Structure formats: C-alpha cells, structure tokens
Amino acid sequence: MRNNSKGERIAIYIGLIFWMLVNLFPVYWMFTFSLKDNPEIFGKNVIGLPQHWLWSNYTRAMHTGNMGRYFLNSAIVATATIIITLIVALMATFALTRLIWKRRKTLNKFFMLGLTIPIHASIVPVYVTLSRLHLLNTYWALIIPYSAFSLAMAILVCTGFMNEIPRELDESACIDGCSTWGIFLRVIVPLMKPAVATVGIYTFLQCWNELMFANIFISKSALRTLPVGVQALSGQYTTDWGPIGAALVLATFPTLFLYIFLSKKIQDSFVAGAVKG
Amino acid sequence: MKKILALALALCMIFALAACGQQAAPAPAEKPAEKPAEAAPAEAAPAEAAPEQTVLKLWCIATESDANRPGYEKAIAEFEAAHPDIKIEWEAFENNSYKTKIKAAMMGGDTEDLPDIFFTWAGAFLGDFAEVGSAYCLDEAYKPFAGDLPEVMLQNSTYGGKHFGVPLTYNIVTLFANMDLLAEVGYTEIPQTYEDLTACCDALVAKGIIPFGCAGSETWCVTEYLEPIIEKTIGYEALGSIFAGQGSWNDPAIATAVDNFQGMVKKGYFDPNGMAIGNDQVKANFIDGQYAFYQNGSWNCGEIDAKETADGVNFEAALFPVMDSAKATYGQVIGGPSDTLAVCAYSKNADLAASVAFELGRSICHYCYLAGSGLPAWTPDYDTSEVKQLVSDVAAIVAKADGMVLFGDTAMSADPANTYLDYVAQVYGCELDGAGFVEGLTKDLG
Amino acid sequence: MKKLYSNKFHILIFLLPALILFCGVLIAPIGASAYFSLFDWKGIGPKTFIGLSNYKELFTSNSIGFLKALRNSLLLAALSVGLQLPLALALALALGKKIKGERAFLSVYFMPVLISTVVIGQLWLKIYNPDYGILNVFLRAVGLENWTRIWLGTKKTALGAVLVPTLWQYVGYHMLLLYAGVKSVPIELREAAMLDGATDGQVNRYIVLPYIKPIVRISVIFAVTGSLKSFDLIYVLTNGGPLHSTEVPSTLMISMLFLRNRYGMGSTIAVLLILLCFGFALLINVMFKESEE
C-alpha cells in the first residue's frame, strides 16, 4: 500500500525472495546432479553446473528405469480419474443442489465425510474387492479408488459453482420442454466449464502422488505408475545418483513445464475452488 | 492461441517421452507377448499367448540390479527354449514391496492375481502360507528330482512332514575382510580369536580406518552381526531352539553376548553413518575400501569377488571368532537354504507349476552359484571349475561346519520376528543393554 | 419444474454412480475394517474373535508404540497449524499487497505441491545423506563441522528432518488458498480502513482476517487431517525408523498389515485413524463456529 515505508517493502521483498530460493534450490540441485557423475556429485562440484553434461544418465533412466512408460501410465490414470470424477460429481451435485427431495442436506454431509478419510485405511478391503471383480493389474484398479477418494472434494467444488447458476435458467429450459436430462446436459453442464479445471487440478494432486495403492494393486511392470517407478529405480541405483536424479527430473519436469505455461489458469482454478468451496 | 500452443507443446513432450519408454519396453522383464497394455481393462494374459501354450506366472525379487538377475534370465530363457509349450511370464519386485505384495495377493486369494510360482524365504515366511493352505504341497513333484536335491536342503521349507519349497541357494553369514586394509595395521590374515579381533579393530580405529560397515536402517543387517556373536557365546543348539520357539531367551549368556556386541558399537567399530544408509550403500562402501570388515550373507561373494578381480584388492572370507569356547566352536554358522521357490495352491496348473518350479530352481541355482550369489542347494552336475574363489572359500567353511542355525528373522514367524528385530535395533542404537534385551524378549516371546 | 425435479427415479439415477463409488470404495471398507478389528487374524486362514482386545492392546502395549505414533502425527498437525499456516498466511498477505512479480512468486511457491511426493522424498533423502548430502556438505563448507548430523539416522534429529519437507511441500498449497481469500477482500473495505488511519497491520488484523475466516477454517481442516493422514513422504524417508522415532499411525498400520501379518490389529489402527480424522474435522468446525458467535 502507499503508506508503506521503503524499509518495510524491502524487508517484505527479502522475505519473499528468500522463500522463493528455498523452493527453487532443491529443484535446481536435482536438475544439476541428474547430469553429473558420482565424483562430481560427491565432492568435486557439489552445487555448480555440471562440468560435463552427462546425458547418458537420462538414457539409463529411460531404458532400465522405463520412466517414459511410467509417465504415460500415470497420465492415463490421472486423465481417466479426472474424467470419471467429473462426470460422477456433476451428476451427484445436480441431484444435491437442484433436484428436490428430503434428505439431500444429510446426504451432502455424508459425502463430505470423504474429505477426511485417509486413503490407506481402506487398502486391504479395496484390494479384496478389486480382486473379486478381476480388476487388479489394470488401470481400473487405480482409477476406481482414486475417483472415489477425489469425489468428496469434487462435489464440494461443483456445489459452489452450481449454486451460482441462476435457477431461472432451469425454469425457462423447463418451459421450453426440456427433460431433467436435457436441462442437466444442455444448461447446467455447459455452464460448469470453470469447475472442470478446478476439479481437474484437485483430482490431479490427489492421484499423481499416490504410492501405496499403486504399489500393491499393480504387479505388471508395464502398468506401474511414476511414484512406484521412481521408488523402484531409487532402490536399484542406491549408489549411483546420476540416473536417480534423471528419473526424478523426468518425473517432475513435464508437469512443471505444463504448469509454467498454464500457471495463471491453474492458480485461478485452484483459487476458484477455495472461494467457491 | 498461445495457451493452445503451449498445451500442444507439452502434450508432444509427454508423448515423446512415452514413445521413448516404449522403445525401451522389450526389456527382459516384459516378455514380447506382453504388449504394452492399452487403457482397456480386461486384457487376460492367457489370451495373448499361442493357444496351446500354458502360461505360468512367476514372481521374484531379482530386479535389474539384483545379483541373481542374470541367473533368472538365463534359467528362464533356457527353460522356455526346452519347453516351447510353456511360457514363463515373470515379474521382479523390489524386496520390501514384494513382501507387501505377495501377502496382499494371498489375502485376495484370487487365481488371476496370483502367480503360479513365487519366490519366498524358507522358514516362517513360507510356513505361514503353508499353514493356511496357500502354498501347494510339493511331495509328489519332488520325487523325480530327489537324486539331485538332497532332502536335507528341504528341511527349512518342510512343515508337518510335507515339502512346500524348492530351495535355490543356501547362504551363511560370512565375515568378509579387506586384506589390504588389515595389512596396514599388520595383519596378514583374519583374526581367529575374539581378543585378536578386538585388538585388530582397535589398531584400525587408531589408524582412522572404520572396522565395520552395517546398515542400521535395515535391522536384518544388524542381526548378521549379532546372531553369530550370540551363537558363538551360547552354542548353536541353544540358539536354534530359541529361534524355533522352544528355548527361552532368558539366558544371562545372551545378555553378555549382546553387551559384547554393544561394546563394539560403543567403541566406534561401526560406521555411524550406517544408521541412515541402506545395505546397498554400505556394501558399496566396503567394496570401495572404506571398511575393513563387512559381515553379511555369502550371497555377496560374487560382487566382492568382481572388485577383487577388477582392481586387485584382496578380499577374504571367514567366520566370526568364538566368544565362549566352553559352549561354542568356530565351525558353528548362521545360515541355511532360505531362497526358495514355492507354488501357489490356487494355481490352475499347480502340478505343472510344481515340476516347473523344480526344473527352474535347479537351473537358477546353477547360474547363481557360478555367479557367486550363493552356494548350491542342488548337487552340481556341471563344470564347477569357474566358481569364484570367495565362493569356494565359503563352501570350504561350510564343509567343515559343526552346526547351522537359520537366520533368526527367517526362522521366526512374522510377528515375533519383527518384535525380535525391534529389540535388535534398540541394541544397535544403544537404547537397550544386554539385560534389557533378554528381559524384554523373555517377556514378549518367552 | 417442481414436478420435474421431484421425480424419485431421476434423483436416484443422478445419485447412483456417486453412491456406488463412494460406498463401495470408502464406506464398505470402513465397515469391513471395523469388523476385522475385532479378530485376531493373519489376513489368511482362520480368524479368532477377540472382541475389543486389539484396541486394548494398542493403547497399553509399549512395543507397538501407537501412542508415540499418535503423538508424532499430532505434533505434525500442531506444527502444520502453528508454523506452516502462519507462514502461508504471511506470504499470502505480502503477495496481496500488489507486489511486483506477484505472479512469479505465486508460481514458484505453488511448485512443490505439483511435484510427486515420492520425488520430493527421494530428493530429500539425497539432501540428508550423511556423506554426500547437500546439507552436511554445506555445513562443512561454512566451517560448521560440528553441526553435521546423520539426519535421518539418529533418534534426536530424524523426526525433525522428516517434518521439514512435509511442512515445506504444502506451504504453497495453503498460501494459494489464503491468497485467494486475501484477494477477494473488497478494495472499498480496505480503503475505508486506511482513510480512518489504520496501519497495515491493523487492516490485516481487523479487516482481512475476519473476512477470510471461512478459508482459514478450510485450511486448518486440511492441514490437520492431512497431517493425520500423512504417509507417503514418511514412508519414503524413514518408514517410521530409526527405532520408531518417526512412526505415525499410517506407517504403523502398514507394518501391522504387511510386515507383522496382524491384519486385525492393522484394521484397528485404520478404524482409529478414521475416527480421529472425523473427530478433528468436527472439532475444528465447532471451534470456528464458537468464535464466530
């Protein structure tokens, strides 16, 4: 604000820049050591840029580590989870905010319980169920539980957005002869576009990181996701840091690039979720 | 427009990455028939194979970096070439996550999600599966192989008189020494008595050389030190009966042994950094010449030998010296056949899988023995002149062994084994002395 | 319209997918866990009904150390509310002042949230490595040799070393939530206060904070339940060790389930964990309501 003293402003900047460095440094370090060999990492050149850019670390991470495959798997699982979560949440939110019935407030609260349930608490029963349904070792083994655990947040966000759509629109569509489905598909869903991005981000954060389910529910190495792949690779190359660094970078940078390009959109959508929720 | 461009760019990158990954896909772990799965959920494995081929699934822990990996690769390739009608679809998992996986899979109990043949540790790990009928009895399948596989090798995977496992290799706890470092303090051979060993360690410490490396974060590595010390104090019969749940931990001699071990820790014989790093790194440090001794399983022979051959460093293998000569002798060892293949009782082709397990087991044993990652449980019927020097040394030790006790955490079933490991960790962390160790274990395990 | 929207059949159809997913994956397993928590069971084979013995053992047995694990996760929750949130709030307030490069700061702060937890864990494992980790290397370089530690390997430092990245990763998450709130404060409110001669601090204290209270409430709930749920990072960094000093209920649960084959006891921890999360979420809601009145 205008009446801030100069000293105060400088102090704020120093604080902000300090925290920025705290966030950037680990990523920078990860990137540089992914291009070094052990002697450089372990002493000769700990924090500088690599003396010889050792791209072969990346070849090793890609080939023995199979990071490309894992990245694709994670992307498939995340995309499918986001789509399913969205569809299911939009339908449920429509029923919870628009349709008229007695217990809808109670049911809404019931769904909100999902916000606090720890995903690991259900690991064995979910495993047994998936096993009975013959879904283990398929992408569905992850997509279904991830969708279920993202549902509560998605409903919370969608409720915020849907409540803002004026009810008059429903009325006029109804007068035009639309059925319930017609109103939902032609009026509500098109207006929920902003919610799509927001739900997408929250769901992505939920399922991109998950390790335990991914580890136990998938045994085919061709279907492993990134966290499992990174963890396995680190277990194999404990003493050879370069390829591990390369795997960490491969697991991180595509998301970060996407983020850099779309950061405003991502932040706005994330923020929208907070305000609406 | 700019946004769309950015998005397109990012997507291209993802697919480029994925494409590279697919090129790398025909790694040995993924057999050609296992084509990169599409998003389609129901891709039943058998449908992919040729109709007359039987597919057998095998799970093991021979990951890319595992010393046993080449052994599995060769054995499976050889087997498939000899049996075109059988296809082995195998997956390797990292050791720790494998324990979780195989247990979860058994809880699920569904044929489709379970392997036909699985790697297991003999003793209680397999025993738990055998007890509830998840493991398939191998008595019938064993008969044709009895000539090559002495029955004594099956003792750790025999429950209620029935055989459930195909042993691959057996291993003992071995004291590896870097003779070049020992030479620096004037030792030309590994000390044979406890007093001598202590003197040697003191000399090493004085010279700034760390005597022992041990991964404290993986408690089984600590037991590789502690168990021989206890055995060499109370004798192998006593320790064996305790691990079997018959004897009691309540023995003041155990407290003495534990105190002796802790004394070594307190005197700085062990690398303090070992608390935070894994066994792989500790082993690498030892091979690299950072520690004078490394006491661990004989499966390390191959890796240590490789360094010896490559860089001319001189390594030798021996046993931990006797602590109480009234009760124990030098030739008492910790170890036995532990690495095992078992057959899942829910397998649709259990009988076939059983004989395949034996054939594979024999062949894996063969290659792992030659590679130096264990001693053979099967009687060798091949040229053994190329066996690594260290392996022969260990084999010579075993040939003269007076008695053998299986690794404690393998012998005990999961719950008590972990309680035991907890106490061992506390001893290594100097949280608990010998008396406390004995008292606690007596209370919890009897 | 009303008739159209009251059609029971349609209501059911719209709710069905969500209900199936939610009950099948979240609610039914809780029921199953509650049931199995009453048994002594290895997960395979026969099970023995033992009533509430598992619960009793959990709270009385020293060797399981559940109370210690609980204490650790409550400490994490407390630090999360007491340290992480204030930091996030300070950053959000600072950025809310039309700072130059606001976007750049925002983007960088949010970045760790987008990095996979396993990657963060592996990265910090390297940072803490006693021999070659950047932390000890740095301390040695600036002559603080005595300050070097085996960060993840000694009981004294391990918990702290695990807490730092856990808290660090999500500062950006809460910062962005709170920033959204700060930005939504109507400019007229601020200006009116300024005209009345309020200082920056006073504006924040009396205008901004009360205005963003709902968001603070959500942040607090996420921070607390998130701390109670925390698993992945600790699993990667220490898996509860050394000597259980970094154990939290989730790591304890996994080791009961898969390491010790005590499926009944694992289920017991699962049930308690869920109750705890519910309890805290409720408690926080009540506290915020009371302070509003």
Coordinates of C-alpha atoms in Angstrom, one line a residue, chain A:
Chain A
M1 CA 0.0 0.0 0.0
R2 CA 1.0 3.5 -0.5
N3 CA 1.8 4.3 3.1
N4 CA 4.3 1.5 3.4
S5 CA 7.7 2.7 4.3
K6 CA 10.5 1.8 2.0
G7 CA 12.3 -0.3 4.6
E8 CA 9.2 -2.4 5.2
R9 CA 8.9 -3.0 1.5
I10 CA 12.5 -4.1 1.2
A11 CA 12.0 -6.4 4.2
I12 CA 9.0 -8.0 2.5
Y13 CA 10.9 -8.5 -0.7
I14 CA 13.8 -10.1 1.1
G15 CA 11.4 -12.5 2.8
L16 CA 9.6 -13.3 -0.4
I17 CA 12.8 -13.9 -2.3
F18 CA 14.3 -16.0 0.4
W19 CA 11.3 -18.3 0.4
M20 CA 11.5 -18.4 -3.4
L21 CA 15.1 -19.6 -3.2
V22 CA 14.1 -22.2 -0.6
N23 CA 11.6 -23.6 -3.2
L24 CA 13.8 -23.3 -6.2
F25 CA 17.1 -24.6 -4.8
P26 CA 16.1 -28.3 -4.4
V27 CA 14.8 -28.4 -7.9
Y28 CA 17.9 -26.7 -9.3
W29 CA 20.1 -29.1 -7.3
M30 CA 18.1 -32.1 -8.6
F31 CA 18.5 -30.9 -12.1
T32 CA 22.2 -30.4 -11.9
F33 CA 23.0 -33.7 -10.2
S34 CA 21.0 -35.5 -12.7
L35 CA 23.7 -34.5 -15.3
K36 CA 26.7 -35.4 -13.2
D37 CA 28.7 -38.5 -12.3
N38 CA 29.3 -39.6 -8.8
P39 CA 32.7 -38.0 -8.3
E40 CA 31.2 -34.6 -9.2
I41 CA 28.1 -35.0 -7.1
F42 CA 30.1 -36.4 -4.1
G43 CA 32.7 -33.7 -3.9
K44 CA 34.3 -32.1 -6.8
N45 CA 31.4 -30.0 -7.8
V46 CA 28.5 -30.2 -5.5
I47 CA 26.3 -27.2 -6.4
G48 CA 27.8 -25.9 -9.6
L49 CA 26.5 -26.6 -13.1
P50 CA 27.8 -29.9 -14.4
Q51 CA 31.3 -29.8 -15.9
H52 CA 30.4 -32.5 -18.4
W53 CA 26.7 -32.7 -19.2
L54 CA 26.1 -36.4 -18.7
W55 CA 23.0 -37.0 -20.7
S56 CA 23.7 -40.8 -20.5
N57 CA 22.1 -40.7 -17.1
Y58 CA 18.8 -39.9 -18.9
T59 CA 19.3 -42.7 -21.3
R60 CA 19.7 -45.1 -18.4
A61 CA 16.7 -43.8 -16.5
M62 CA 14.6 -44.1 -19.7
H63 CA 15.8 -47.6 -20.6
T64 CA 16.4 -49.5 -17.5
G65 CA 14.1 -47.3 -15.5
N66 CA 11.4 -47.2 -18.1
M67 CA 10.3 -43.7 -16.9
G68 CA 8.6 -42.8 -20.2
R69 CA 6.2 -45.8 -19.8
Y70 CA 5.5 -44.9 -16.2
F71 CA 4.8 -41.3 -17.1
L72 CA 2.4 -42.4 -19.7
N73 CA 0.7 -44.8 -17.2
S74 CA 0.4 -42.0 -14.6
A75 CA -1.0 -39.7 -17.2
I76 CA -3.6 -42.2 -18.4
V77 CA -4.7 -43.0 -14.8
A78 CA -4.8 -39.3 -13.9
T79 CA -6.8 -38.4 -17.0
A80 CA -9.3 -41.2 -16.6
T81 CA -9.7 -40.4 -12.9
I82 CA -10.4 -36.8 -13.6
I83 CA -13.0 -37.6 -16.3
I84 CA -14.8 -40.1 -14.1
T85 CA -14.7 -38.0 -11.0
L86 CA -16.1 -35.1 -13.0
I87 CA -19.0 -37.0 -14.5
V88 CA -20.0 -38.6 -11.3
A89 CA -19.5 -35.5 -9.3
L90 CA -21.5 -33.3 -11.7
M91 CA -24.4 -35.8 -11.6
A92 CA -24.4 -36.1 -7.9
T93 CA -24.1 -32.3 -7.4
F94 CA -27.0 -31.8 -9.7
A95 CA -29.1 -34.1 -7.6
L96 CA -27.8 -32.4 -4.4
T97 CA -28.4 -28.8 -5.4
R98 CA -31.2 -28.8 -7.9
L99 CA -33.4 -31.8 -7.5
I100 CA -36.0 -31.6 -4.7
W101 CA -36.0 -34.3 -2.1
K102 CA -36.0 -34.5 1.7
R103 CA -32.6 -35.8 2.8
R104 CA -30.3 -34.0 0.5
K105 CA -28.6 -31.9 3.1
T106 CA -27.8 -35.1 5.1
L107 CA -26.5 -36.8 2.0
N108 CA -24.3 -33.9 1.2
K109 CA -22.8 -34.1 4.7
F110 CA -22.3 -37.8 4.2
F111 CA -20.3 -37.2 1.1
M112 CA -18.2 -34.6 2.9
L113 CA -17.0 -37.3 5.2
G114 CA -14.9 -38.4 2.3
L115 CA -12.7 -35.3 2.7
T116 CA -11.2 -36.7 5.9
I117 CA -10.9 -40.4 5.3
P118 CA -7.3 -41.4 4.9
I119 CA -6.8 -43.4 1.7
H120 CA -4.6 -46.0 3.2
A121 CA -7.1 -47.1 5.8
S122 CA -9.1 -49.0 3.2
I123 CA -6.2 -50.7 1.4
V124 CA -6.9 -54.3 2.1
P125 CA -10.7 -54.4 1.8
V126 CA -10.4 -52.5 -1.5
Y127 CA -7.7 -54.9 -2.7
V128 CA -10.0 -57.9 -2.0
T129 CA -12.9 -56.2 -3.7
L130 CA -10.9 -55.4 -6.8
S131 CA -9.5 -58.9 -6.8
R132 CA -13.1 -60.4 -6.8
L133 CA -14.0 -58.1 -9.7
H134 CA -10.9 -59.2 -11.6
L135 CA -9.7 -55.6 -11.9
L136 CA -6.3 -55.9 -10.4
N137 CA -3.4 -55.3 -12.8
T138 CA -5.5 -53.0 -14.9
Y139 CA -5.6 -49.2 -14.9
W140 CA -9.1 -49.5 -13.3
A141 CA -7.6 -50.9 -10.2
L142 CA -6.2 -47.3 -9.6
I143 CA -8.8 -45.3 -11.4
I144 CA -11.7 -46.5 -9.4
P145 CA -10.3 -45.9 -5.9
Y146 CA -8.7 -42.6 -6.9
S147 CA -12.0 -41.4 -8.3
A148 CA -13.8 -42.4 -5.1
F149 CA -11.3 -40.6 -2.9
S150 CA -11.5 -37.5 -5.1
L151 CA -15.2 -37.4 -5.2
A152 CA -15.8 -35.5 -2.0
M153 CA -13.6 -32.6 -3.0
A154 CA -15.1 -32.6 -6.5
I155 CA -18.7 -32.4 -5.1
L156 CA -17.7 -29.7 -2.7
V157 CA -16.2 -27.6 -5.6
C158 CA -19.1 -28.3 -8.0
T159 CA -21.7 -27.4 -5.4
G160 CA -20.1 -24.0 -5.1
F161 CA -20.1 -23.4 -8.8
M162 CA -23.6 -24.9 -9.4
N163 CA -25.2 -22.8 -6.8
E164 CA -24.1 -19.7 -8.7
I165 CA -26.0 -20.8 -11.8
P166 CA -29.3 -18.9 -11.7
R167 CA -32.4 -21.1 -11.2
E168 CA -34.3 -19.1 -13.8
L169 CA -32.3 -20.8 -16.5
D170 CA -33.6 -24.2 -15.3
E171 CA -37.2 -22.7 -15.3
S172 CA -37.0 -21.4 -18.8
A173 CA -35.5 -24.6 -20.2
C174 CA -38.2 -26.5 -18.5
I175 CA -40.8 -24.3 -20.1
D176 CA -39.1 -24.9 -23.4
G177 CA -39.9 -28.6 -22.9
C178 CA -36.5 -29.9 -21.7
S179 CA -36.5 -33.0 -19.6
T180 CA -34.4 -33.3 -16.4
W181 CA -31.6 -34.8 -18.5
G182 CA -32.0 -32.1 -21.1
I183 CA -31.6 -29.4 -18.5
F184 CA -28.6 -31.1 -17.0
L185 CA -26.8 -31.7 -20.3
R186 CA -27.8 -28.5 -22.2
V187 CA -28.0 -25.9 -19.5
I188 CA -26.0 -26.9 -16.4
V189 CA -23.1 -28.8 -17.8
P190 CA -22.0 -26.2 -20.4
L191 CA -22.1 -23.6 -17.6
M192 CA -19.9 -25.7 -15.4
K193 CA -16.8 -25.4 -17.5
P194 CA -14.8 -23.4 -14.9
A195 CA -15.4 -26.1 -12.4
V196 CA -13.9 -28.6 -14.8
A197 CA -10.4 -27.1 -14.5
T198 CA -10.7 -26.7 -10.7
V199 CA -11.9 -30.3 -10.1
G200 CA -9.2 -31.4 -12.5
I201 CA -6.4 -29.8 -10.5
Y202 CA -7.6 -31.1 -7.1
T203 CA -8.1 -34.6 -8.5
F204 CA -4.7 -34.5 -10.2
L205 CA -3.0 -33.5 -7.0
Q206 CA -4.7 -36.4 -5.3
C207 CA -3.8 -39.2 -7.7
W208 CA -0.5 -38.1 -9.2
N209 CA 1.3 -38.7 -5.9
E210 CA -0.3 -41.8 -4.6
L211 CA 2.2 -44.6 -3.8
M212 CA 0.8 -47.4 -1.7
F213 CA -2.3 -48.3 -3.8
A214 CA -0.2 -48.1 -7.0
N215 CA 2.4 -50.4 -5.5
I216 CA 0.1 -53.1 -4.3
F217 CA -2.7 -53.1 -6.9
I218 CA -0.4 -53.3 -9.9
S219 CA 2.1 -56.0 -10.4
K220 CA 2.7 -55.8 -14.1
S221 CA 5.8 -53.7 -14.6
A222 CA 4.2 -52.4 -17.9
L223 CA 1.4 -50.7 -15.9
R224 CA 3.4 -49.2 -13.0
T225 CA 2.9 -45.5 -12.3
L226 CA 5.5 -42.9 -11.7
P227 CA 5.8 -42.9 -7.9
V228 CA 6.2 -46.7 -7.9
G229 CA 8.7 -46.5 -10.8
V230 CA 10.7 -43.8 -9.1
Q231 CA 10.8 -45.7 -5.9
A232 CA 11.8 -48.9 -7.6
L233 CA 14.6 -47.2 -9.6
S234 CA 15.9 -45.5 -6.5
G235 CA 16.0 -48.9 -4.8
Q236 CA 18.1 -50.2 -7.6
Y237 CA 20.6 -47.4 -8.1
T238 CA 21.1 -46.6 -4.4
T239 CA 24.8 -45.8 -5.0
D240 CA 24.6 -44.2 -8.4
W241 CA 22.9 -40.9 -8.0
G242 CA 23.0 -39.6 -11.6
P243 CA 20.3 -41.9 -13.0
I244 CA 18.1 -41.4 -10.0
G245 CA 18.4 -37.7 -10.5
A246 CA 17.5 -38.1 -14.1
A247 CA 14.5 -40.2 -13.2
L248 CA 13.4 -37.6 -10.6
V249 CA 13.7 -34.9 -13.3
L250 CA 11.8 -36.9 -15.8
A251 CA 9.1 -37.5 -13.3
T252 CA 8.8 -33.8 -12.5
F253 CA 9.7 -31.6 -15.4
P254 CA 6.8 -32.4 -17.8
T255 CA 4.4 -31.4 -15.1
L256 CA 6.4 -28.3 -14.3
F257 CA 6.6 -27.2 -17.9
L258 CA 2.9 -27.6 -18.3
Y259 CA 2.5 -25.7 -15.1
I260 CA 4.7 -22.8 -16.2
F261 CA 2.7 -22.4 -19.4
L262 CA -0.6 -22.7 -17.7
S263 CA 0.2 -21.4 -14.2
K264 CA -2.2 -18.5 -14.2
K265 CA -5.1 -20.7 -15.3
I266 CA -4.1 -23.4 -12.8
Q267 CA -3.8 -20.9 -10.0
D268 CA -7.1 -19.2 -10.8
S269 CA -8.9 -22.5 -11.0
F270 CA -7.4 -23.7 -7.7
V271 CA -8.3 -20.4 -6.1
A272 CA -11.8 -20.7 -7.5
G273 CA -12.2 -24.0 -5.7
A274 CA -11.2 -22.4 -2.4
V275 CA -13.6 -19.5 -2.7
K276 CA -16.5 -21.5 -4.0
G277 CA -15.9 -24.3 -1.6

